[in-house]
GROMACS .gro file of C-alpha atoms in nm:
model
   65
    1MET     CA    1  12.243  14.550   1.827
    2LYS     CA    2  12.305  14.163   1.790
    3THR     CA    3  12.160  13.911   2.085
    4PHE     CA    4  12.299  13.583   2.143
    5SER     CA    5  12.186  13.295   2.335
    6ALA     CA    6  12.376  13.118   2.581
    7VAL     CA    7  12.352  12.783   2.764
    8VAL     CA    8  12.501  12.828   3.096
    9GLU     CA    9  12.605  12.534   3.347
   10LYS     CA   10  12.753  12.469   3.708
   11CYS     CA   11  13.032  12.255   3.742
   12SER     CA   12  12.996  12.021   4.041
   13GLN     CA   13  13.373  12.008   4.076
   14THR     CA   14  13.461  12.347   4.055
   15GLY     CA   15  13.182  12.531   4.172
   16LEU     CA   16  13.209  12.744   3.868
   17TYR     CA   17  12.973  12.882   3.621
   18VAL     CA   18  13.046  12.759   3.248
   19GLY     CA   19  12.871  12.929   2.946
   20TYR     CA   20  12.882  12.920   2.601
   21ALA     CA   21  12.715  13.077   2.303
   22PRO     CA   22  12.633  12.790   2.065
   23SER     CA   23  12.561  12.992   1.755
   24LEU     CA   24  12.943  13.079   1.779
   25PRO     CA   25  13.225  12.819   1.811
   26GLY     CA   26  13.460  12.958   2.053
   27ALA     CA   27  13.246  13.128   2.243
   28HIS     CA   28  13.251  12.997   2.610
   29THR     CA   29  13.410  13.137   2.953
   30GLN     CA   30  13.375  13.050   3.321
   31ALA     CA   31  13.287  13.262   3.605
   32GLU     CA   32  13.223  13.248   3.980
   33THR     CA   33  12.915  13.415   3.956
   34LEU     CA   34  12.644  13.461   3.676
   35ASP     CA   35  12.721  13.834   3.676
   36GLU     CA   36  13.054  13.772   3.608
   37LEU     CA   37  12.974  13.513   3.351
   38LYS     CA   38  12.768  13.723   3.135
   39LYS     CA   39  13.032  14.031   3.166
   40ASN     CA   40  13.281  13.728   3.011
   41LEU     CA   41  13.091  13.626   2.735
   42CYS     CA   42  12.983  13.965   2.627
   43GLU     CA   43  13.376  14.034   2.623
   44VAL     CA   44  13.467  13.702   2.460
   45LEU     CA   45  13.157  13.788   2.155
   46SER     CA   46  13.283  14.118   2.111
   47MET     CA   47  13.645  13.987   2.039
   48LEU     CA   48  13.527  13.713   1.809
   49LEU     CA   49  13.250  13.948   1.597
   50GLU     CA   50  13.534  14.240   1.585
   51ASP     CA   51  13.600  14.151   1.208
   52SER     CA   52  13.303  14.005   1.147
   53MET     CA   53  12.963  14.137   0.960
   54PHE     CA   54  12.831  14.253   1.321
   55ARG     CA   55  13.131  14.479   1.349
   56GLY     CA   56  13.016  14.812   1.576
   57ASP     CA   57  12.710  14.631   1.683
   58ASP     CA   58  12.658  14.660   2.069
   59VAL     CA   59  12.614  14.289   2.193
   60THR     CA   60  12.382  14.127   2.423
   61MET     CA   61  12.360  13.809   2.600
   62ASN     CA   62  12.033  13.625   2.683
   63VAL     CA   63  12.146  13.376   2.966
   64ARG     CA   64  11.981  13.079   3.017
   65GLY     CA   65  12.060  12.818   3.311
   0.00000   0.00000   0.00000
């Protein structure tokens, strides 16, 4: 299993949570709740890693805000 850390911020203008994984360029998303954000980030990471050396590994996310 591969674990990634994410940086999470809440946008003061939209009220949405914004998150990204610094170790993977392009891994960013937004959502209304932290649970939804975590789910979205895991989906983005899975897509980015689909053809990488981690292919077939489960992806988990440690969310820090």
